[in-house]
Amino acid sequence: MTNFTRGQKGKLADLGCTGVFPVRLNMNAAGLDIDITCFGLDAHDQLSDDRYMVFFNQKSCPGDAVVLELGAGSARFMTDLARLPESIHKLVFAASISGEGTMRQLANSSMCLGNVEFALTGADFQDEKAVIVGELYRRDGQWRFAAVGQGFSGGLSALLKHFGGTEVAPVAAPALAPKPVSLSKITLEKRGDKISLEKNTGGGFGRIRVNLNWNQSPQGGAPEKTGFLNKLMNKQSVNGRIDLDLACMFQMVDGTPGGVQALGNSWGSFTQAPFIHLEGDDRSGSNAGGENIFINGDQFQHIKRLVIFTFIYEGAANWAATDGVVVIEVPGRAPVEVRLDQGSNASMCAIAMIENIAGNLQVTKLVEYFAHSAGKSAHEQLSDRFGFGLRFKKGSKD
């Protein structure tokens, strides 16, 4: 391994970086919430196309030239420079702090690629909230690496502005237009996408809310506040009503499995095991707040995992028409969004897995569908698929 110092440069071909290679950033700062980002810049060092900003809310750029995998305080960018368009001249890798703290608190950290390591610590900085760690850039027809280590006074939003990007609220955009950059939430785009959240300094995660709702984007005019269930195909069941339920299956650390759902009046409990509670049952879809499951994050050490799912209790579903969305809100963190974006006529959708991984809360997008088949209900198939080992009997909410 060759150690680079600040300002040192080298050709990627000489550093063992050819074809597809990883760029790894490890930012060691206990108690700080650090975002790691790659900016794809044009010849004027500007983010002229927001699709080439790769970060927690947009984990890849067009053509998968850069694909992000996140860990606790770390990031791996799988990089294939041959897939970048000619308009992208530089990839800038940066780290920024969300909330309190400065880069002065940084412990032994590094950026690694090929046979090179660039080390940095808080001793290299003052009270900056961000740092431009390193760059990959084109020169004379070749790609090169520069160890930068330059402190930056603002956080991620200021970095975005510095590179000519604009922070905007999520909006519907034409299919061929660059996707707007939103720093306000985390969207798990593909099945298997994950995000890991560290517990608060004082321990625990607080009151976690899992919300099922609709996200309608009408063409022009004010947003229409229609119910989530009314967006199903034909907008009604044979008896004029569709009833969709939010639910979960869980497993405690001691191995005890169970379920929380309106069916069978299994509402759970927030203050006692399983520390998971379903609030109400919206049968009409007219409640603007949707349906909610609350998880006692201060007792999260007792929970091993849970699968959040939803199913049609009455009526026929066309999931492709729902534009449904589940948002997982952890106090003090950006909301995690999972969209029900795969079509199916099955009655049940496993939306997301929430797991206790060494005390951290990990969310994984599932969006898998289940239907009654071969004598097994959708509930039984979901239980078998994820190894909960539950038994079921016919139930009712009446």
Short mmCIF file of C-alpha atoms in Angstrom, two decimals:
data_model
loop_
_atom_site.label_atom_id
_atom_site.label_comp_id
_atom_site.label_asym_id
_atom_site.label_seq_id
_atom_site.Cartn_x
_atom_site.Cartn_y
_atom_site.Cartn_z
CA MET A 1 0.00 0.00 0.00
CA THR A 2 1.32 3.44 -1.00
CA ASN A 3 0.58 6.32 1.37
CA PHE A 4 -0.39 9.61 -0.27
CA THR A 5 -0.10 12.96 1.49
CA ARG A 6 -2.21 16.06 0.96
CA GLY A 7 -1.67 17.50 -2.52
CA GLN A 8 -0.07 14.36 -3.95
CA LYS A 9 -1.28 13.18 -7.37
CA GLY A 10 -0.92 10.14 -9.58
CA LYS A 11 -2.24 8.45 -12.71
CA LEU A 12 -4.94 5.87 -11.94
CA ALA A 13 -3.32 3.35 -14.27
CA ASP A 14 -0.14 3.54 -12.16
CA LEU A 15 -2.16 3.14 -8.95
CA GLY A 16 -3.81 -0.15 -9.97
CA CYS A 17 -7.20 1.41 -10.77
CA THR A 18 -8.45 0.00 -14.08
CA GLY A 19 -11.85 -1.26 -15.20
CA VAL A 20 -14.30 -1.35 -12.30
CA PHE A 21 -12.65 -0.46 -8.99
CA PRO A 22 -13.80 0.65 -5.52
CA VAL A 23 -13.17 4.01 -3.90
CA ARG A 24 -13.50 3.59 -0.12
CA LEU A 25 -13.93 6.35 2.42
CA ASN A 26 -13.82 5.60 6.14
CA MET A 27 -14.67 8.60 8.30
CA ASN A 28 -14.11 7.75 11.96
CA ALA A 29 -16.02 10.21 14.13
CA ALA A 30 -17.86 8.62 17.04
CA GLY A 31 -21.14 10.34 17.86
CA LEU A 32 -21.23 12.41 14.66
CA ASP A 33 -23.62 11.93 11.75
CA ILE A 34 -21.44 12.04 8.61
CA ASP A 35 -22.69 12.07 5.01
CA ILE A 36 -20.29 10.87 2.29
CA THR A 37 -20.91 12.11 -1.24
CA CYS A 38 -19.50 11.95 -4.77
CA PHE A 39 -20.05 14.95 -7.07
CA GLY A 40 -19.69 14.43 -10.84
CA LEU A 41 -18.55 17.79 -12.24
CA ASP A 42 -18.24 19.26 -15.72
CA ALA A 43 -15.25 21.06 -17.26
CA HIS A 44 -16.11 24.17 -15.19
CA ASP A 45 -16.16 22.26 -11.88
CA GLN A 46 -19.94 22.55 -11.73
CA LEU A 47 -22.64 20.00 -11.00
CA SER A 48 -24.43 20.76 -14.27
CA ASP A 49 -26.38 17.48 -14.12
CA ASP A 50 -27.80 16.59 -10.69
CA ARG A 51 -28.01 12.92 -11.67
CA TYR A 52 -24.25 12.70 -11.15
CA MET A 53 -24.43 13.50 -7.46
CA VAL A 54 -24.19 10.14 -5.67
CA PHE A 55 -25.12 10.18 -1.99
CA PHE A 56 -27.49 8.64 0.59
CA ASN A 57 -30.61 9.67 -1.33
CA GLN A 58 -29.33 8.81 -4.85
CA LYS A 59 -27.03 5.81 -4.69
CA SER A 60 -26.07 5.60 -8.35
CA CYS A 61 -25.67 7.78 -11.42
CA PRO A 62 -26.76 7.05 -15.02
CA GLY A 63 -25.20 3.88 -16.42
CA ASP A 64 -24.09 2.82 -12.93
CA ALA A 65 -20.75 4.55 -13.53
CA VAL A 66 -20.67 5.20 -9.77
CA VAL A 67 -22.66 3.05 -7.34
CA LEU A 68 -22.69 3.74 -3.61
CA GLU A 69 -22.79 1.22 -0.77
CA LEU A 70 -23.13 2.81 2.68
CA GLY A 71 -21.99 1.57 6.07
CA ALA A 72 -21.64 3.14 9.51
CA GLY A 73 -19.31 6.08 8.87
CA SER A 74 -18.04 4.47 5.68
CA ALA A 75 -18.83 4.34 1.99
CA ARG A 76 -17.74 2.29 -0.99
CA PHE A 77 -18.19 3.79 -4.46
CA MET A 78 -17.90 1.11 -7.17
CA THR A 79 -16.51 3.13 -10.05
CA ASP A 80 -16.39 2.47 -13.80
CA LEU A 81 -15.00 5.59 -15.45
CA ALA A 82 -15.58 4.20 -18.95
CA ARG A 83 -19.33 4.56 -18.35
CA LEU A 84 -19.15 8.29 -17.64
CA PRO A 85 -20.13 10.65 -20.45
CA GLU A 86 -17.59 13.08 -21.90
CA SER A 87 -19.36 15.89 -20.05
CA ILE A 88 -18.12 14.60 -16.68
CA HIS A 89 -14.52 15.69 -16.12
CA LYS A 90 -14.10 15.16 -12.40
CA LEU A 91 -15.41 13.08 -9.49
CA VAL A 92 -15.09 14.84 -6.14
CA PHE A 93 -15.42 12.77 -2.96
CA ALA A 94 -16.48 14.70 0.12
CA ALA A 95 -17.66 14.13 3.69
CA SER A 96 -19.93 16.46 5.68
CA ILE A 97 -21.39 16.56 9.18
CA SER A 98 -25.14 16.72 9.75
CA GLY A 99 -26.01 18.47 13.01
CA GLU A 100 -23.53 19.32 15.76
CA GLY A 101 -19.78 18.78 15.54
CA THR A 102 -16.84 19.76 13.35
CA MET A 103 -14.12 17.96 11.41
CA ARG A 104 -11.76 18.73 14.29
CA GLN A 105 -13.39 15.71 16.01
CA LEU A 106 -12.36 13.33 13.22
CA ALA A 107 -10.31 10.34 14.37
CA ASN A 108 -8.04 8.24 12.10
CA SER A 109 -9.80 8.23 8.72
CA SER A 110 -8.85 7.43 5.15
CA MET A 111 -9.66 7.30 1.44
CA CYS A 112 -8.42 4.18 -0.35
CA LEU A 113 -8.35 3.18 -4.01
CA GLY A 114 -6.14 0.73 -5.83
CA ASN A 115 -2.84 0.46 -3.93
CA VAL A 116 -3.15 3.95 -2.44
CA GLU A 117 -4.27 5.14 0.99
CA PHE A 118 -4.73 8.80 1.88
CA ALA A 119 -4.98 9.22 5.66
CA LEU A 120 -6.44 12.20 7.51
CA THR A 121 -7.45 13.12 11.07
CA GLY A 122 -9.07 15.98 12.95
CA ALA A 123 -5.62 17.47 13.52
CA ASP A 124 -5.72 18.53 9.84
CA PHE A 125 -8.77 20.77 10.38
CA GLN A 126 -10.22 23.57 12.47
CA ASP A 127 -14.00 24.07 12.81
CA GLU A 128 -15.03 23.06 9.29
CA LYS A 129 -18.28 21.10 8.83
CA ALA A 130 -17.11 19.31 5.67
CA VAL A 131 -14.01 18.16 3.83
CA ILE A 132 -13.24 17.54 0.16
CA VAL A 133 -11.24 14.35 0.61
CA GLY A 134 -10.04 13.50 -2.90
CA GLU A 135 -10.69 13.82 -6.61
CA LEU A 136 -10.55 11.71 -9.76
CA TYR A 137 -10.05 13.98 -12.77
CA ARG A 138 -9.28 13.84 -16.51
CA ARG A 139 -6.06 15.34 -17.88
CA ASP A 140 -4.40 14.75 -21.26
CA GLY A 141 -6.77 11.88 -21.97
CA GLN A 142 -5.99 10.05 -18.72
CA TRP A 143 -7.72 9.79 -15.35
CA ARG A 144 -5.72 10.78 -12.28
CA PHE A 145 -6.18 10.90 -8.51
CA ALA A 146 -5.47 13.88 -6.26
CA ALA A 147 -5.38 13.69 -2.46
CA VAL A 148 -7.05 16.97 -1.44
CA GLY A 149 -8.00 17.03 2.25
CA GLN A 150 -9.46 20.55 2.01
CA GLY A 151 -11.74 21.71 4.83
CA PHE A 152 -15.04 23.41 3.98
CA SER A 153 -17.01 25.63 6.36
CA GLY A 154 -20.53 24.52 5.35
CA GLY A 155 -22.21 21.13 5.41
CA LEU A 156 -23.68 19.05 2.57
CA SER A 157 -26.11 21.77 1.52
CA ALA A 158 -23.25 24.30 1.27
CA LEU A 159 -21.14 21.84 -0.73
CA LEU A 160 -24.02 21.36 -3.14
CA LYS A 161 -24.33 25.11 -3.59
CA HIS A 162 -20.54 25.46 -3.99
CA PHE A 163 -20.62 23.07 -6.94
CA GLY A 164 -23.55 24.89 -8.57
CA GLY A 165 -26.30 22.48 -7.54
CA THR A 166 -29.61 23.45 -6.00
CA GLU A 167 -31.33 21.83 -3.06
CA VAL A 168 -35.04 21.44 -3.82
CA ALA A 169 -38.03 19.67 -2.40
CA PRO A 170 -38.94 16.39 -4.14
CA VAL A 171 -41.22 17.05 -7.11
CA ALA A 172 -42.50 15.13 -10.11
CA ALA A 173 -40.06 15.58 -13.00
CA PRO A 174 -40.21 14.70 -16.72
CA ALA A 175 -38.75 11.27 -17.39
CA LEU A 176 -35.75 12.62 -19.30
CA ALA A 177 -35.01 15.57 -17.02
CA PRO A 178 -32.26 15.44 -14.36
CA LYS A 179 -33.64 14.25 -11.03
CA PRO A 180 -33.85 17.10 -8.50
CA VAL A 181 -31.51 16.83 -5.53
CA SER A 182 -33.29 16.43 -2.20
CA LEU A 183 -31.29 16.37 1.02
CA SER A 184 -34.44 16.05 3.13
CA LYS A 185 -35.06 12.30 2.95
CA ILE A 186 -33.54 8.96 2.09
CA THR A 187 -35.22 7.00 -0.70
CA LEU A 188 -34.42 3.32 -1.07
CA GLU A 189 -34.70 2.98 -4.84
CA LYS A 190 -34.11 -0.70 -5.61
CA ARG A 191 -34.98 -3.98 -3.97
CA GLY A 192 -32.19 -4.83 -1.55
CA ASP A 193 -31.11 -1.21 -0.99
CA LYS A 194 -30.16 -0.68 2.67
CA ILE A 195 -29.55 2.16 5.08
CA SER A 196 -28.04 1.81 8.56
CA LEU A 197 -28.78 4.31 11.35
CA GLU A 198 -26.67 4.51 14.49
CA LYS A 199 -28.47 4.90 17.81
CA ASN A 200 -28.41 8.28 19.54
CA THR A 201 -25.54 9.21 21.82
CA GLY A 202 -27.79 8.71 24.86
CA GLY A 203 -28.85 5.27 23.60
CA GLY A 204 -31.97 4.16 21.72
CA PHE A 205 -33.84 5.66 18.78
CA GLY A 206 -36.87 7.30 20.39
CA ARG A 207 -40.42 6.91 19.02
CA ILE A 208 -40.14 5.42 15.52
CA ARG A 209 -43.11 5.95 13.20
CA VAL A 210 -43.86 3.72 10.20
CA ASN A 211 -46.49 5.40 8.03
CA LEU A 212 -48.40 3.95 5.06
CA ASN A 213 -49.96 6.56 2.80
CA TRP A 214 -50.44 7.68 -0.79
CA ASN A 215 -48.32 10.11 -2.76
CA GLN A 216 -50.44 11.51 -5.57
CA SER A 217 -48.95 13.85 -8.19
CA PRO A 218 -51.82 15.20 -10.33
CA GLN A 219 -51.10 17.12 -13.51
CA GLY A 220 -51.49 20.76 -12.56
CA GLY A 221 -53.59 22.34 -9.86
CA ALA A 222 -53.46 21.76 -6.13
CA PRO A 223 -52.73 18.24 -4.87
CA GLU A 224 -55.89 16.23 -4.58
CA LYS A 225 -56.30 14.76 -1.09
CA THR A 226 -57.76 11.45 -2.08
CA GLY A 227 -57.32 8.29 -0.06
CA PHE A 228 -54.53 5.88 -0.76
CA LEU A 229 -57.01 3.07 -1.34
CA ASN A 230 -59.00 5.06 -3.87
CA LYS A 231 -56.00 4.88 -6.20
CA LEU A 232 -56.41 1.16 -6.70
CA MET A 233 -57.55 -0.02 -10.09
CA ASN A 234 -61.28 0.76 -10.59
CA LYS A 235 -61.14 2.61 -7.24
CA GLN A 236 -63.58 0.27 -5.55
CA SER A 237 -64.25 -3.33 -4.74
CA VAL A 238 -67.36 -5.24 -5.64
CA ASN A 239 -69.12 -3.96 -2.50
CA GLY A 240 -67.94 -0.37 -3.04
CA ARG A 241 -65.05 -0.45 -0.55
CA ILE A 242 -61.40 -1.47 -0.49
CA ASP A 243 -59.64 -2.03 2.82
CA LEU A 244 -55.83 -2.12 2.93
CA ASP A 245 -53.99 -2.80 6.20
CA LEU A 246 -50.52 -1.94 7.49
CA ALA A 247 -48.98 -4.72 9.60
CA CYS A 248 -45.74 -6.40 10.59
CA MET A 249 -44.24 -9.73 11.62
CA PHE A 250 -41.50 -9.58 14.22
CA GLN A 251 -38.89 -11.65 16.01
CA MET A 252 -37.54 -10.67 19.42
CA VAL A 253 -33.88 -11.11 20.41
CA ASP A 254 -34.87 -14.13 22.52
CA GLY A 255 -36.34 -15.76 19.39
CA THR A 256 -40.04 -15.13 20.14
CA PRO A 257 -41.96 -14.45 16.90
CA GLY A 258 -45.28 -12.68 16.47
CA GLY A 259 -47.40 -10.32 14.43
CA VAL A 260 -49.05 -6.92 14.80
CA GLN A 261 -52.12 -6.25 12.64
CA ALA A 262 -55.77 -5.18 12.79
CA LEU A 263 -56.83 -8.63 11.59
CA GLY A 264 -57.51 -10.58 14.78
CA ASN A 265 -57.17 -7.36 16.82
CA SER A 266 -53.44 -7.96 17.36
CA TRP A 267 -52.56 -4.33 18.08
CA GLY A 268 -49.32 -4.98 20.00
CA SER A 269 -47.96 -2.67 22.72
CA PHE A 270 -45.61 0.31 22.74
CA THR A 271 -44.64 0.12 26.43
CA GLN A 272 -44.44 -3.67 26.79
CA ALA A 273 -43.10 -6.48 24.60
CA PRO A 274 -43.08 -6.52 21.62
CA PHE A 275 -42.70 -2.69 21.93
CA ILE A 276 -44.53 -2.38 18.57
CA HIS A 277 -48.02 -0.84 18.34
CA LEU A 278 -50.45 -0.45 15.43
CA GLU A 279 -52.47 2.76 15.75
CA GLY A 280 -56.00 2.42 14.40
CA ASP A 281 -57.35 0.98 11.17
CA ASP A 282 -58.29 3.24 8.27
CA ARG A 283 -60.89 1.23 6.34
CA SER A 284 -61.84 4.01 3.94
CA GLY A 285 -58.45 5.36 2.89
CA SER A 286 -59.77 8.88 3.60
CA ASN A 287 -57.52 9.55 6.60
CA ALA A 288 -54.87 12.02 5.41
CA GLY A 289 -52.48 10.62 8.03
CA GLY A 290 -52.74 7.09 6.62
CA GLU A 291 -51.98 4.15 8.91
CA ASN A 292 -49.17 4.07 11.46
CA ILE A 293 -47.10 1.54 13.35
CA PHE A 294 -45.05 2.91 16.25
CA ILE A 295 -41.87 1.19 17.44
CA ASN A 296 -40.38 1.94 20.84
CA GLY A 297 -36.83 2.69 19.73
CA ASP A 298 -35.66 3.06 23.32
CA GLN A 299 -36.38 -0.67 23.71
CA PHE A 300 -34.93 -1.60 20.32
CA GLN A 301 -32.32 -3.80 21.98
CA HIS A 302 -35.09 -6.36 22.60
CA ILE A 303 -36.13 -6.52 18.93
CA LYS A 304 -34.15 -8.62 16.44
CA ARG A 305 -36.07 -7.83 13.25
CA LEU A 306 -39.48 -7.06 11.76
CA VAL A 307 -40.97 -7.12 8.28
CA ILE A 308 -43.37 -4.29 7.49
CA PHE A 309 -46.11 -5.41 5.11
CA THR A 310 -49.51 -4.38 3.82
CA PHE A 311 -52.38 -6.44 2.46
CA ILE A 312 -55.81 -6.01 0.90
CA TYR A 313 -58.46 -7.12 3.38
CA GLU A 314 -61.33 -6.38 0.98
CA GLY A 315 -61.25 -5.60 -2.74
CA ALA A 316 -58.98 -6.39 -5.68
CA ALA A 317 -55.58 -4.71 -5.95
CA ASN A 318 -53.51 -3.34 -8.77
CA TRP A 319 -50.37 -2.20 -6.96
CA ALA A 320 -48.94 -0.47 -10.03
CA ALA A 321 -51.81 2.04 -9.83
CA THR A 322 -51.46 2.91 -6.14
CA ASP A 323 -48.29 5.01 -6.11
CA GLY A 324 -48.14 3.95 -2.47
CA VAL A 325 -45.38 4.97 -0.11
CA VAL A 326 -44.16 3.89 3.32
CA VAL A 327 -42.07 6.37 5.32
CA ILE A 328 -40.01 5.30 8.34
CA GLU A 329 -39.36 8.26 10.65
CA VAL A 330 -36.63 8.01 13.29
CA PRO A 331 -36.36 11.13 15.52
CA GLY A 332 -33.46 13.36 14.54
CA ARG A 333 -32.79 11.49 11.27
CA ALA A 334 -33.84 11.97 7.67
CA PRO A 335 -37.03 9.98 6.90
CA VAL A 336 -36.50 6.73 5.00
CA GLU A 337 -38.92 6.30 2.10
CA VAL A 338 -39.91 3.05 0.36
CA ARG A 339 -42.27 3.16 -2.61
CA LEU A 340 -44.51 0.30 -3.67
CA ASP A 341 -43.26 0.61 -7.22
CA GLN A 342 -43.59 -2.89 -8.65
CA GLY A 343 -46.83 -4.03 -10.30
CA SER A 344 -48.70 -7.12 -9.12
CA ASN A 345 -52.23 -8.39 -8.61
CA ALA A 346 -51.27 -10.27 -5.44
CA SER A 347 -53.03 -9.44 -2.17
CA MET A 348 -49.98 -8.77 0.02
CA CYS A 349 -46.75 -6.77 -0.23
CA ALA A 350 -43.73 -7.16 2.06
CA ILE A 351 -42.42 -3.59 2.04
CA ALA A 352 -39.32 -3.34 4.21
CA MET A 353 -37.19 -5.21 6.73
CA ILE A 354 -36.09 -3.41 9.90
CA GLU A 355 -33.22 -5.18 11.68
CA ASN A 356 -31.11 -4.74 14.80
CA ILE A 357 -27.54 -5.06 13.49
CA ALA A 358 -25.10 -4.74 16.39
CA GLY A 359 -27.35 -2.09 17.94
CA ASN A 360 -27.79 -0.10 14.73
CA LEU A 361 -31.14 0.10 12.95
CA GLN A 362 -30.93 -1.19 9.38
CA VAL A 363 -33.74 -0.72 6.86
CA THR A 364 -33.83 -2.85 3.67
CA LYS A 365 -36.26 -2.36 0.78
CA LEU A 366 -38.16 -5.60 -0.03
CA VAL A 367 -41.30 -4.86 -2.13
CA GLU A 368 -42.08 -8.56 -2.59
CA TYR A 369 -45.64 -9.72 -3.33
CA PHE A 370 -47.53 -12.75 -2.03
CA ALA A 371 -50.85 -14.34 -3.00
CA HIS A 372 -52.84 -17.34 -1.79
CA SER A 373 -51.37 -20.36 -3.57
CA ALA A 374 -51.16 -24.15 -3.18
CA GLY A 375 -53.36 -24.11 -0.10
CA LYS A 376 -51.24 -21.52 1.69
CA SER A 377 -52.42 -18.03 2.54
CA ALA A 378 -50.33 -14.97 1.70
CA HIS A 379 -49.59 -14.60 5.43
CA GLU A 380 -48.20 -18.15 5.61
CA GLN A 381 -46.06 -17.62 2.53
CA LEU A 382 -44.61 -14.39 3.88
CA SER A 383 -43.86 -16.09 7.21
CA ASP A 384 -42.15 -18.98 5.43
CA ARG A 385 -40.21 -16.67 3.13
CA PHE A 386 -38.62 -14.79 6.03
CA GLY A 387 -38.42 -17.67 8.49
CA PHE A 388 -40.78 -16.46 11.21
CA GLY A 389 -42.36 -19.90 11.72
CA LEU A 390 -45.82 -18.52 12.55
CA ARG A 391 -49.09 -20.44 12.32
CA PHE A 392 -52.30 -18.84 11.11
CA LYS A 393 -56.03 -19.36 11.26
CA LYS A 394 -58.83 -17.48 9.55
CA GLY A 395 -59.50 -14.19 11.32
CA SER A 396 -61.69 -11.13 11.17
CA LYS A 397 -61.52 -7.47 12.20
CA ASP A 398 -65.25 -7.34 13.11
#
